[in-house]
Structure formats: C-alpha cells, structure tokens
PDB file of C-alpha atoms in Angstrom:
ATOM      1  CA  MET A 255      79.374 119.648 -24.685  1.00 51.00           C
ATOM      2  CA  PHE A 256      78.670 117.112 -27.463  1.00 46.00           C
ATOM      3  CA  PHE A 257      78.309 114.343 -24.597  1.00 47.00           C
ATOM      4  CA  ARG A 258      76.094 116.633 -22.484  1.00 61.00           C
ATOM      5  CA  SER A 259      73.811 117.002 -25.381  1.00 51.00           C
ATOM      6  CA  LEU A 260      73.400 113.318 -26.183  1.00 49.00           C
ATOM      7  CA  ALA A 261      72.847 112.741 -22.182  1.00 52.00           C
ATOM      8  CA  LEU A 262      70.105 115.322 -22.145  1.00 47.00           C
ATOM      9  CA  LEU A 263      68.511 113.709 -25.210  1.00 47.00           C
ATOM     10  CA  SER A 264      68.777 110.231 -23.475  1.00 50.00           C
ATOM     11  CA  THR A 265      67.412 111.403 -20.193  1.00 50.00           C
ATOM     12  CA  VAL A 266      64.246 112.862 -21.915  1.00 42.00           C
ATOM     13  CA  ALA A 267      63.716 109.681 -23.864  1.00 44.00           C
ATOM     14  CA  ALA A 268      64.432 107.494 -20.646  1.00 45.00           C
ATOM     15  CA  LEU A 269      61.799 109.311 -18.728  1.00 43.00           C
ATOM     16  CA  PHE A 270      59.099 108.608 -21.115  1.00 37.00           C
ATOM     17  CA  SER A 271      60.109 104.892 -21.479  1.00 40.00           C
ATOM     18  CA  SER A 272      60.571 104.510 -17.609  1.00 40.00           C
ATOM     19  CA  LYS A 273      56.769 104.683 -17.305  1.00 40.00           C
ATOM     20  CA  VAL A 274      56.318 101.283 -18.706  1.00 35.00           C
ATOM     21  CA  ALA A 275      59.669  99.773 -17.096  1.00 56.00           C
ATOM     22  CA  VAL A 276      57.721  99.146 -13.738  1.00 74.00           C
ATOM     23  CA  SER A 277      56.027  95.996 -12.682  1.00 71.00           C
ATOM     24  CA  ALA A 278      53.966  95.132  -9.569  1.00 66.00           C
ATOM     25  CA  SER A 279      55.493  93.150  -6.715  1.00 64.00           C
ATOM     26  CA  PRO A 280      54.121  91.911  -3.468  1.00 69.00           C
ATOM     27  CA  THR A 281      56.658  94.229  -1.407  1.00 75.00           C
ATOM     28  CA  GLY A 282      56.623  97.122  -3.974  1.00 92.00           C
ATOM     29  CA  LYS A 283      57.284  98.053  -7.416  1.00 97.00           C
ATOM     30  CA  ILE A 284      60.096  96.613  -9.569  1.00 98.00           C
ATOM     31  CA  TRP A 285      61.903  99.241 -11.586  1.00 98.00           C
ATOM     32  CA  TYR A 286      63.782  98.074 -14.663  1.00 98.00           C
ATOM     33  CA  VAL A 287      66.914  99.748 -15.585  1.00 98.00           C
ATOM     34  CA  THR A 288      69.239  98.887 -18.496  1.00 97.00           C
ATOM     35  CA  VAL A 289      72.926  99.389 -17.899  1.00 98.00           C
ATOM     36  CA  GLY A 290      74.534 100.267 -21.324  1.00 97.00           C
ATOM     37  CA  ASN A 291      72.689  99.365 -24.669  1.00 95.00           C
ATOM     38  CA  ALA A 292      72.979  97.117 -27.526  1.00 92.00           C
ATOM     39  CA  THR A 293      75.753  99.209 -28.948  1.00 92.00           C
ATOM     40  CA  GLY A 294      77.928  99.530 -25.604  1.00 93.00           C
ATOM     41  CA  GLY A 295      76.422 103.009 -25.232  1.00 96.00           C
ATOM     42  CA  THR A 296      77.555 104.641 -21.804  1.00 98.00           C
ATOM     43  CA  ILE A 297      74.096 105.282 -20.310  1.00 98.00           C
ATOM     44  CA  PHE A 298      71.468 104.101 -17.848  1.00 98.00           C
ATOM     45  CA  ASN A 299      68.116 103.897 -19.133  1.00 98.00           C
ATOM     46  CA  PRO A 300      66.138 105.548 -17.435  1.00 98.00           C
ATOM     47  CA  PRO A 301      68.764 107.850 -15.774  1.00 98.00           C
ATOM     48  CA  TYR A 302      66.755 107.903 -12.609  1.00 98.00           C
ATOM     49  CA  VAL A 303      63.703 106.753 -10.802  1.00 98.00           C
ATOM     50  CA  ASN A 304      61.752 108.198  -7.874  1.00 98.00           C
ATOM     51  CA  ALA A 305      61.169 104.899  -5.814  1.00 98.00           C
ATOM     52  CA  ALA A 306      59.272 104.138  -2.668  1.00 97.00           C
ATOM     53  CA  PRO A 307      60.770 102.008   0.287  1.00 97.00           C
ATOM     54  CA  GLY A 308      60.283  98.538  -0.431  1.00 97.00           C
ATOM     55  CA  ASP A 309      60.599  98.969  -4.152  1.00 98.00           C
ATOM     56  CA  LYS A 310      63.333  97.103  -6.042  1.00 98.00           C
ATOM     57  CA  ILE A 311      65.616  98.199  -8.866  1.00 98.00           C
ATOM     58  CA  ASP A 312      66.424  95.600 -11.443  1.00 98.00           C
ATOM     59  CA  PHE A 313      69.719  96.510 -13.189  1.00 98.00           C
ATOM     60  CA  GLN A 314      70.033  94.451 -16.703  1.00 97.00           C
ATOM     61  CA  PHE A 315      73.532  94.566 -18.122  1.00 97.00           C
ATOM     62  CA  ASN A 316      74.001  95.330 -21.653  1.00 96.00           C
ATOM     63  CA  PRO A 317      77.297  95.311 -24.016  1.00 94.00           C
ATOM     64  CA  LYS A 318      79.868  95.826 -23.504  1.00 93.00           C
ATOM     65  CA  ASN A 319      81.231  95.804 -19.918  1.00 97.00           C
ATOM     66  CA  HIS A 320      79.777  97.811 -17.182  1.00 98.00           C
ATOM     67  CA  SER A 321      79.248  98.003 -13.287  1.00 98.00           C
ATOM     68  CA  VAL A 322      76.429  99.487 -11.057  1.00 98.00           C
ATOM     69  CA  THR A 323      78.426 101.115  -8.088  1.00 98.00           C
ATOM     70  CA  GLN A 324      77.306 103.389  -5.552  1.00 98.00           C
ATOM     71  CA  SER A 325      78.780 106.793  -5.188  1.00 98.00           C
ATOM     72  CA  SER A 326      78.004 110.032  -3.345  1.00 98.00           C
ATOM     73  CA  PHE A 327      76.829 113.293  -4.936  1.00 98.00           C
ATOM     74  CA  GLN A 328      79.942 115.172  -3.930  1.00 98.00           C
ATOM     75  CA  ASN A 329      82.050 112.459  -5.694  1.00 98.00           C
ATOM     76  CA  PRO A 330      80.048 110.998  -8.394  1.00 98.00           C
ATOM     77  CA  CYS A 331      83.040 108.682  -9.842  1.00 98.00           C
ATOM     78  CA  THR A 332      84.298 107.499  -6.699  1.00 98.00           C
ATOM     79  CA  HIS A 333      83.080 104.347  -4.917  1.00 98.00           C
ATOM     80  CA  LEU A 334      81.311 105.023  -1.657  1.00 98.00           C
ATOM     81  CA  ASN A 335      82.650 103.546   1.353  1.00 98.00           C
ATOM     82  CA  ASN A 336      80.673 100.295   2.236  1.00 97.00           C
ATOM     83  CA  GLY A 337      78.442 101.226  -0.773  1.00 98.00           C
ATOM     84  CA  PHE A 338      77.092  98.435  -2.966  1.00 98.00           C
ATOM     85  CA  ASP A 339      79.096  97.451  -6.404  1.00 98.00           C
ATOM     86  CA  SER A 340      77.895  94.764  -8.803  1.00 98.00           C
ATOM     87  CA  ASP A 341      81.437  94.209  -9.968  1.00 98.00           C
ATOM     88  CA  PHE A 342      81.849  94.260 -14.011  1.00 98.00           C
ATOM     89  CA  HIS A 343      79.518  92.158 -16.068  1.00 96.00           C
ATOM     90  CA  PRO A 344      80.866  91.862 -19.573  1.00 95.00           C
ATOM     91  CA  VAL A 345      78.054  91.059 -22.100  1.00 95.00           C
ATOM     92  CA  ALA A 346      78.962  90.136 -25.730  1.00 90.00           C
ATOM     93  CA  ASN A 347      75.473  89.913 -27.172  1.00 83.00           C
ATOM     94  CA  ALA A 348      72.691  92.180 -26.459  1.00 78.00           C
ATOM     95  CA  SER A 349      70.108  89.635 -27.880  1.00 77.00           C
ATOM     96  CA  SER A 350      70.910  87.101 -25.342  1.00 73.00           C
ATOM     97  CA  TRP A 351      67.936  86.217 -23.310  1.00 78.00           C
ATOM     98  CA  ASP A 352      70.015  85.641 -20.211  1.00 86.00           C
ATOM     99  CA  LEU A 353      71.432  89.175 -19.476  1.00 93.00           C
ATOM    100  CA  PRO A 354      73.139  89.478 -16.214  1.00 95.00           C
ATOM    101  CA  THR A 355      71.297  91.364 -13.615  1.00 97.00           C
ATOM    102  CA  PHE A 356      71.839  93.145 -10.344  1.00 98.00           C
ATOM    103  CA  TRP A 357      69.149  94.009  -7.693  1.00 98.00           C
ATOM    104  CA  VAL A 358      68.972  96.761  -5.360  1.00 98.00           C
ATOM    105  CA  THR A 359      66.109  97.214  -2.856  1.00 97.00           C
ATOM    106  CA  VAL A 360      65.206 100.669  -1.766  1.00 98.00           C
ATOM    107  CA  ASN A 361      65.203 101.111   1.998  1.00 97.00           C
ATOM    108  CA  ASP A 362      63.999 104.826   2.242  1.00 97.00           C
ATOM    109  CA  THR A 363      63.281 107.815   0.056  1.00 97.00           C
ATOM    110  CA  ASN A 364      67.036 109.224   0.504  1.00 98.00           C
ATOM    111  CA  PRO A 365      68.966 109.833  -2.737  1.00 98.00           C
ATOM    112  CA  VAL A 366      71.010 107.043  -3.803  1.00 98.00           C
ATOM    113  CA  TRP A 367      73.836 107.865  -6.522  1.00 98.00           C
ATOM    114  CA  VAL A 368      75.291 105.272  -8.773  1.00 99.00           C
ATOM    115  CA  TYR A 369      77.793 105.298 -11.606  1.00 98.00           C
ATOM    116  CA  CYS A 370      79.579 102.904 -13.919  1.00 98.00           C
ATOM    117  CA  ARG A 371      83.165 102.336 -12.739  1.00 98.00           C
ATOM    118  CA  GLN A 372      84.649 101.186 -16.038  1.00 98.00           C
ATOM    119  CA  ALA A 373      88.053 102.756 -17.147  1.00 98.00           C
ATOM    120  CA  ALA A 374      87.863 104.733 -13.827  1.00 97.00           C
ATOM    121  CA  ASN A 375      90.278 107.710 -13.360  1.00 96.00           C
ATOM    122  CA  THR A 376      91.368 107.432 -17.153  1.00 97.00           C
ATOM    123  CA  ALA A 377      90.219 109.522 -20.162  1.00 97.00           C
ATOM    124  CA  GLY A 378      87.961 106.723 -21.028  1.00 97.00           C
ATOM    125  CA  SER A 379      86.042 106.977 -17.815  1.00 98.00           C
ATOM    126  CA  HIS A 380      82.273 105.867 -18.498  1.00 98.00           C
ATOM    127  CA  CYS A 381      81.291 107.914 -15.399  1.00 98.00           C
ATOM    128  CA  GLY A 382      83.142 110.733 -16.943  1.00 98.00           C
ATOM    129  CA  LYS A 383      81.100 110.340 -20.081  1.00 98.00           C
ATOM    130  CA  GLY A 384      78.049 111.011 -17.990  1.00 98.00           C
ATOM    131  CA  MET A 385      77.096 107.393 -17.102  1.00 98.00           C
ATOM    132  CA  VAL A 386      75.429 107.779 -13.863  1.00 98.00           C
ATOM    133  CA  PHE A 387      72.107 107.069 -12.409  1.00 99.00           C
ATOM    134  CA  ALA A 388      70.003 108.138  -9.336  1.00 98.00           C
ATOM    135  CA  ILE A 389      67.271 106.821  -7.139  1.00 98.00           C
ATOM    136  CA  ASN A 390      65.108 109.557  -5.483  1.00 98.00           C
ATOM    137  CA  PRO A 391      67.178 112.589  -6.794  1.00 98.00           C
ATOM    138  CA  GLY A 392      66.226 116.161  -6.058  1.00 98.00           C
ATOM    139  CA  ALA A 393      63.876 117.674  -8.119  1.00 97.00           C
ATOM    140  CA  TYR A 394      65.103 119.641 -11.360  1.00 96.00           C
ATOM    141  CA  GLY A 395      66.622 123.093 -10.206  1.00 97.00           C
ATOM    142  CA  SER A 396      67.271 121.916  -6.555  1.00 98.00           C
ATOM    143  CA  ASN A 397      70.775 121.601  -5.161  1.00 98.00           C
ATOM    144  CA  ASN A 398      70.924 117.808  -5.529  1.00 98.00           C
ATOM    145  CA  SER A 399      69.235 117.228  -8.666  1.00 98.00           C
ATOM    146  CA  PHE A 400      70.291 114.553 -11.292  1.00 98.00           C
ATOM    147  CA  ALA A 401      71.131 117.246 -13.703  1.00 98.00           C
ATOM    148  CA  LEU A 402      73.796 118.630 -11.163  1.00 98.00           C
ATOM    149  CA  PHE A 403      74.940 115.126 -10.470  1.00 98.00           C
ATOM    150  CA  GLN A 404      75.461 114.259 -14.079  1.00 98.00           C
ATOM    151  CA  ASP A 405      77.253 117.684 -14.672  1.00 98.00           C
ATOM    152  CA  ALA A 406      79.763 116.873 -12.078  1.00 98.00           C
ATOM    153  CA  ALA A 407      80.755 113.689 -13.545  1.00 98.00           C
ATOM    154  CA  PHE A 408      81.086 115.438 -16.873  1.00 98.00           C
ATOM    155  CA  GLU A 409      83.583 117.789 -15.376  1.00 98.00           C
ATOM    156  CA  ILE A 410      85.527 114.870 -14.071  1.00 98.00           C
ATOM    157  CA  GLY A 411      85.553 113.479 -17.464  1.00 98.00           C
ATOM    158  CA  GLU A 412      86.841 116.587 -18.941  1.00 97.00           C
ATOM    159  CA  GLU A 413      89.504 116.905 -16.349  1.00 97.00           C
ATOM    160  CA  LEU A 414      90.733 113.464 -17.123  1.00 97.00           C
ATOM    161  CA  VAL A 415      90.777 114.067 -20.781  1.00 97.00           C
ATOM    162  CA  GLU A 416      92.679 117.259 -20.392  1.00 96.00           C
ATOM    163  CA  SER A 417      95.050 115.487 -17.913  1.00 94.00           C
ATOM    164  CA  ALA A 418      95.764 112.795 -20.532  1.00 91.00           C
ATOM    165  CA  SER A 419      96.251 115.288 -22.982  1.00 88.00           C
ATOM    166  CA  LEU A 420      98.880 117.055 -21.205  1.00 88.00           C
ATOM    167  CA  ALA A 421     100.611 113.936 -20.058  1.00 76.00           C
ATOM    168  CA  SER A 422     100.725 112.895 -24.051  1.00 68.00           C
ATOM    169  CA  VAL A 423     102.233 116.399 -24.893  1.00 67.00           C
ATOM    170  CA  ALA A 424     104.863 116.190 -22.168  1.00 62.00           C
ATOM    171  CA  SER A 425     105.971 112.441 -23.068  1.00 63.00           C
ATOM    172  CA  THR A 426     106.185 113.668 -26.714  1.00 67.00           C
ATOM    173  CA  ALA A 427     108.220 116.850 -25.832  1.00 57.00           C
ATOM    174  CA  SER A 428     110.678 114.676 -23.600  1.00 61.00           C
ATOM    175  CA  ALA A 429     110.921 112.152 -26.490  1.00 57.00           C
ATOM    176  CA  THR A 430     111.979 114.969 -28.874  1.00 57.00           C
ATOM    177  CA  GLN A 431     114.354 116.372 -26.452  1.00 61.00           C
ATOM    178  CA  THR A 432     116.170 113.051 -25.825  1.00 54.00           C
ATOM    179  CA  THR A 433     116.361 112.503 -29.570  1.00 55.00           C
ATOM    180  CA  THR A 434     117.923 115.990 -29.987  1.00 53.00           C
ATOM    181  CA  LEU A 435     120.132 115.610 -27.266  1.00 51.00           C
ATOM    182  CA  SER A 436     121.414 112.128 -28.904  1.00 57.00           C
ATOM    183  CA  ALA A 437     121.880 113.538 -32.199  1.00 54.00           C
ATOM    184  CA  ALA A 438     123.957 116.569 -30.747  1.00 54.00           C
ATOM    185  CA  THR A 439     126.050 114.009 -28.881  1.00 56.00           C
ATOM    186  CA  SER A 440     126.517 111.882 -31.867  1.00 55.00           C
ATOM    187  CA  THR A 441     127.823 114.990 -34.108  1.00 52.00           C
ATOM    188  CA  SER A 442     129.770 116.596 -31.380  1.00 50.00           C
ATOM    189  CA  THR A 443     132.898 114.389 -31.944  1.00 49.00           C
ATOM    190  CA  TRP A 444     134.888 114.317 -35.058  1.00 45.00           C
ATOM    191  CA  SER A 445     138.104 112.956 -36.348  1.00 46.00           C
ATOM    192  CA  ASP A 446     140.865 114.011 -39.060  1.00 48.00           C
ATOM    193  CA  ASN A 447     141.514 112.245 -42.082  1.00 49.00           C
ATOM    194  CA  ASP A 448     143.634 109.874 -40.450  1.00 51.00           C
ATOM    195  CA  GLY A 449     140.848 108.639 -38.143  1.00 48.00           C
ATOM    196  CA  ASP A 450     142.685 110.117 -34.969  1.00 50.00           C
ATOM    197  CA  TYR A 451     140.478 112.314 -32.849  1.00 44.00           C
ATOM    198  CA  ASP A 452     141.807 115.955 -33.040  1.00 46.00           C
ATOM    199  CA  ASP A 453     140.733 118.358 -30.310  1.00 46.00           C
ATOM    200  CA  SER A 454     142.795 121.262 -31.664  1.00 41.00           C
ATOM    201  CA  TRP A 455     141.060 124.358 -33.037  1.00 41.00           C
ATOM    202  CA  SER A 456     141.797 128.047 -33.565  1.00 41.00           C
ATOM    203  CA  ASN A 457     140.281 131.298 -33.878  1.00 45.00           C
ATOM    204  CA  ASP A 458     140.814 132.993 -37.133  1.00 47.00           C
ATOM    205  CA  ASP A 459     139.642 136.482 -36.315  1.00 47.00           C
ATOM    206  CA  ASP A 460     141.636 139.150 -38.337  1.00 49.00           C
ATOM    207  CA  ASP A 461     142.746 140.761 -35.096  1.00 49.00           C
ATOM    208  CA  ASP A 462     146.094 139.083 -34.464  1.00 47.00           C
ATOM    209  CA  ASP A 463     146.315 140.171 -30.841  1.00 48.00           C
ATOM    210  CA  ASP A 464     143.226 138.158 -30.199  1.00 47.00           C
ATOM    211  CA  ASP A 465     144.445 134.954 -31.893  1.00 46.00           C
ATOM    212  CA  TYR A 466     145.267 131.798 -30.064  1.00 39.00           C
ATOM    213  CA  ASP A 467     145.821 128.162 -30.812  1.00 44.00           C
ATOM    214  CA  TYR A 468     144.989 125.383 -28.402  1.00 37.00           C
ATOM    215  CA  ASP A 469     147.008 122.223 -28.923  1.00 42.00           C
ATOM    216  CA  TYR A 470     146.246 118.760 -27.583  1.00 36.00           C
ATOM    217  CA  GLU A 471     148.286 119.126 -24.517  1.00 43.00           C
ATOM    218  CA  GLY A 472     146.204 122.215 -23.532  1.00 42.00           C
ATOM    219  CA  HIS A 473     148.913 124.940 -23.534  1.00 40.00           C
ATOM    220  CA  TYR A 474     148.048 128.262 -24.940  1.00 34.00           C
TER     221      TYR A 474
END
C-alpha cells in the first residue's frame, strides 16, 4: 500500500511535468522520459504518454541500474517475445551531462507496455515496486488503463516478497530442525565411569512382575 501511494503521487506529479517534456521534430514530437531518478528511485517520469504515430520516446537513464523492456498488459513484469529491450544501463552519477539514452519510435496508437527488469523474479523486483511505463494506455477507468497495469505489477511484487518470506521461514525451520537432531544425536550415546559404552538399562517399577533387565548380549 505504501508503494502504491508513492506511485500515485509520482504519477500525478509526472503528468504535470510531462507537459513540458516534449519537443518538436520534423517527423513528430519527441517525448522525454527519465528512467529512475537522482536517488535511484524505481520510477518512470512521466509514467505514460499519449503519443501519435511518428513520435519518438527518448528514455534517459538515471541511477542506479535500470532497463527499458517491453512487456504486455497481461504480464507486466515479463519480457514480451520479440519486444524491445534496452538492456541494463548502470549510472553512478545523476549529474553527468552524458546520461545513457534509449529511443523508441511510435508506429501506431496501440498501447505499448514497458517495465524495468532489474532484479526480475525476486523480492527486489523493480517492476514489482511499480516501475512500469506505457505508451497510449487506455483511459482511466477502462479495462486497459495505466492504473490497472501498474496495480498488476504491484501484485506480482507482493507475491514475490511473500514467496521470499516463506522460503526464508522454511529455511530457518529446516536449519533449526537439523541443529536439534544433531544435538539429540550427540546426547543419545553415553558411557560408564570406565569410559566403556554401556547399553544396559533396567525398569525400576515397583511391580516386580513387570521388572526386567536387558544385558549387553540381548537376553531377557
């Protein structure tokens, strides 16, 4: 819920800033999108754009290490077959004037879904923290809106965190059981005062009829 609230605030802020993140081009507009931020945040800014055919998206990489990877609405955190992928672009210093970039040309008005595949399929998944982007998503409230797309990414992240937590608990329980068994094994063997192992024992019950002794040779 915390990550979703932050993402909502980032989305609102980004929508205002996106109005000035566009420049003219002979073949269409250029939309500037930052990937991450100066502190290594897991965001795209703006989170989506409504572009026309011929427009270009200029993704500018910020710290720490992100990717721009195409996915699908149904599987927001999975690389789409034959979809584009910028690969990872590590950035140490956000003040650098020469930040890495990745360009995507808009071919039509169909939605294009994007995510960062850093730490994929782990509890630290950037996509699972809501680091997704869209070109021409459906309107808010529609069945293919950006909000639904990002919510699906958050759900994947929550499942990955829960899975990692359960695996950690299981590992701890297994280690505890192994330690307990080792301790039990080490105390199950004992010796008499002469240092010789003694397997004999007796039942000292008051009922003589039930008393019996077991000697080393196994005779009752």
